[in-house]
Coordinates of C-alpha atoms in Angstrom, one line a residue:
M1 CA 1.6 -31.7 -9.5
N2 CA 2.0 -29.9 -12.8
R3 CA 3.3 -26.3 -11.6
L4 CA 3.6 -23.1 -14.6
I5 CA 6.3 -21.0 -13.9
I6 CA 6.2 -17.1 -15.5
A7 CA 7.0 -13.6 -15.1
I8 CA 4.0 -11.7 -16.6
D9 CA 3.5 -7.6 -16.5
R10 CA 0.4 -6.0 -15.5
T11 CA -1.3 -7.2 -18.8
R12 CA 0.0 -10.8 -18.1
G13 CA 1.7 -10.0 -21.3
L14 CA 5.3 -12.9 -21.0
A15 CA 7.0 -12.1 -24.1
K16 CA 7.6 -9.1 -26.4
K17 CA 8.6 -10.1 -30.3
G18 CA 9.8 -13.6 -28.7
Y19 CA 11.9 -12.8 -25.9
M20 CA 10.9 -11.4 -21.9
P21 CA 11.1 -7.8 -22.7
W22 CA 12.8 -7.2 -18.9
H23 CA 16.1 -8.3 -17.9
I24 CA 15.5 -9.1 -13.5
P25 CA 18.5 -11.8 -11.9
E26 CA 16.9 -12.5 -8.9
D27 CA 13.6 -13.4 -11.2
E28 CA 16.1 -15.9 -13.0
Q29 CA 17.4 -17.5 -9.9
Y30 CA 14.0 -17.9 -8.3
F31 CA 12.7 -19.1 -11.2
T32 CA 16.7 -21.4 -11.3
D33 CA 16.1 -22.3 -7.8
Q34 CA 12.5 -22.7 -8.0
T35 CA 12.3 -25.4 -11.1
K36 CA 15.1 -27.5 -9.7
T37 CA 13.2 -28.4 -6.6
H38 CA 9.6 -30.8 -6.8
G39 CA 11.5 -33.7 -9.5
G40 CA 13.4 -31.0 -11.4
N41 CA 11.2 -32.1 -14.9
I42 CA 10.7 -28.9 -16.9
L43 CA 8.4 -29.0 -19.8
V44 CA 9.0 -25.9 -22.9
G45 CA 7.7 -25.7 -25.9
H46 CA 9.1 -25.5 -29.3
T47 CA 9.6 -22.1 -30.2
T48 CA 10.3 -20.6 -26.0
F49 CA 13.4 -23.9 -26.0
K50 CA 15.1 -22.2 -29.1
T51 CA 15.1 -19.2 -27.2
F52 CA 17.7 -21.1 -24.6
R53 CA 21.3 -21.8 -24.7
G54 CA 20.3 -25.5 -25.0
P55 CA 18.8 -27.5 -22.6
L56 CA 18.4 -25.7 -18.3
A57 CA 20.7 -27.4 -16.4
G58 CA 20.2 -29.6 -13.2
R59 CA 16.8 -29.9 -14.7
Q60 CA 15.8 -32.9 -16.7
N61 CA 14.2 -31.3 -19.5
Y62 CA 10.8 -32.4 -22.6
V63 CA 10.1 -30.0 -25.3
L64 CA 6.4 -29.9 -26.8
T65 CA 6.8 -29.7 -30.5
H66 CA 5.7 -31.1 -34.2
S67 CA 8.8 -32.4 -35.2
K68 CA 10.2 -35.4 -35.0
D69 CA 13.9 -34.0 -35.6
P70 CA 16.0 -34.8 -32.2
I71 CA 17.4 -32.5 -30.1
K72 CA 20.7 -33.1 -28.0
S73 CA 19.6 -33.6 -24.5
V74 CA 16.2 -33.3 -24.5
T75 CA 13.1 -35.7 -24.2
L76 CA 11.0 -34.4 -26.7
V77 CA 6.9 -34.6 -26.9
H78 CA 4.2 -35.3 -29.5
N79 CA 1.7 -35.5 -27.4
L80 CA 0.8 -33.1 -24.5
N81 CA -2.7 -35.2 -23.1
E82 CA -0.4 -38.7 -22.5
F83 CA 2.9 -36.9 -21.5
L84 CA 0.7 -35.8 -18.5
D85 CA -0.9 -38.5 -18.2
V86 CA 3.0 -40.2 -17.5
F87 CA 3.7 -37.4 -14.8
S88 CA -0.1 -37.5 -13.7
D89 CA 2.4 -39.1 -10.2
K90 CA 5.1 -36.9 -10.8
D91 CA 6.4 -33.7 -10.1
L92 CA 6.1 -31.3 -13.9
W93 CA 7.2 -27.2 -13.9
V94 CA 5.5 -25.7 -17.5
V95 CA 7.7 -23.3 -18.2
G96 CA 6.5 -21.2 -21.5
G97 CA 5.7 -20.7 -24.1
A98 CA 2.3 -19.5 -23.8
N99 CA 0.5 -21.5 -26.5
V100 CA 1.9 -24.5 -24.0
F101 CA 0.9 -22.9 -20.7
K102 CA -2.3 -22.2 -22.3
Q103 CA -2.5 -25.4 -23.7
V104 CA -2.2 -27.5 -20.3
M105 CA -4.9 -24.8 -19.1
L106 CA -7.3 -26.0 -21.0
T107 CA -6.6 -29.6 -20.0
G108 CA -7.6 -28.6 -16.7
R109 CA -4.5 -30.3 -15.1
A110 CA -2.4 -27.1 -13.8
D111 CA -2.2 -27.7 -10.4
E112 CA -0.2 -24.4 -8.8
L113 CA 0.8 -21.0 -10.3
Y114 CA 3.7 -19.8 -9.7
I115 CA 3.9 -15.9 -10.7
T116 CA 6.4 -13.1 -10.6
H117 CA 4.1 -10.1 -11.2
I118 CA 6.3 -7.1 -12.3
D119 CA 4.5 -4.0 -12.0
A120 CA 4.8 -2.5 -15.6
D121 CA 3.7 -2.5 -19.2
F122 CA 5.5 -3.3 -21.3
S123 CA 3.5 -3.3 -24.3
C124 CA 3.9 -7.6 -24.8
D125 CA 2.5 -9.7 -27.5
Q126 CA 2.3 -12.8 -26.0
F127 CA 0.0 -12.6 -22.4
F128 CA -0.4 -15.9 -19.9
P129 CA -4.3 -17.4 -19.9
E130 CA -6.5 -15.7 -18.0
Y131 CA -6.8 -17.9 -14.3
E132 CA -8.0 -15.5 -11.9
N133 CA -11.3 -17.4 -11.9
D134 CA -9.6 -20.8 -11.2
F135 CA -6.6 -20.2 -8.9
T136 CA -6.8 -18.3 -5.7
L137 CA -3.8 -16.8 -4.3
T138 CA -2.6 -19.0 -1.0
E139 CA 0.7 -17.1 -1.2
Q140 CA 3.0 -13.9 -1.9
S141 CA 6.1 -12.2 -1.5
E142 CA 6.6 -8.7 -0.7
I143 CA 7.6 -6.1 -2.7
H144 CA 11.5 -6.7 -4.3
E145 CA 12.7 -4.4 -7.2
Q146 CA 15.7 -4.7 -9.2
N147 CA 16.3 -3.0 -12.1
G148 CA 14.8 -0.4 -11.9
F149 CA 11.3 -2.9 -11.6
H150 CA 9.4 -3.8 -9.0
F151 CA 8.1 -7.6 -8.4
T152 CA 6.3 -9.9 -6.5
Y153 CA 6.3 -14.1 -5.9
A154 CA 2.8 -14.9 -5.8
R155 CA 1.4 -18.8 -5.8
Y156 CA -1.8 -20.4 -6.3
A157 CA -3.9 -23.0 -5.8
K158 CA -6.4 -24.7 -7.8
K159 CA -9.3 -23.9 -6.6
A160 CA -11.6 -26.8 -5.8
T161 CA -14.0 -27.9 -8.2

């Protein structure tokens, strides 16, 4: 199962100048907890990976890139469709960035979305793809608040075709 996990603002914004413009430790813990379940395999784009302080611990890190230069402790992915074929019967978390989310969504192989909805507008310059027509809300948390931000956790399932 392919699960995409992301925090977005009211405009589906996910980053500004390459970084998340908010700091919500509770959501960071949620991200860690979720991505360590269901196989612990994550796929991340090379640009987003460079914002990490190395591979995410406790998970098998796959980096989608055009570069042939090896990255210590990760597996490079050069062809998204072939990679998703290999993972067709395994669990995978897609963790960003915007371009990787878009590519996976365009393949039609995103099964679930785990979205943290932040009730704010951060004037982001990178956005999560439109998903409302293809996914159904299956679960939503109560409103949480931390560092002055109000947010909810939501899970969406791909609509049956």
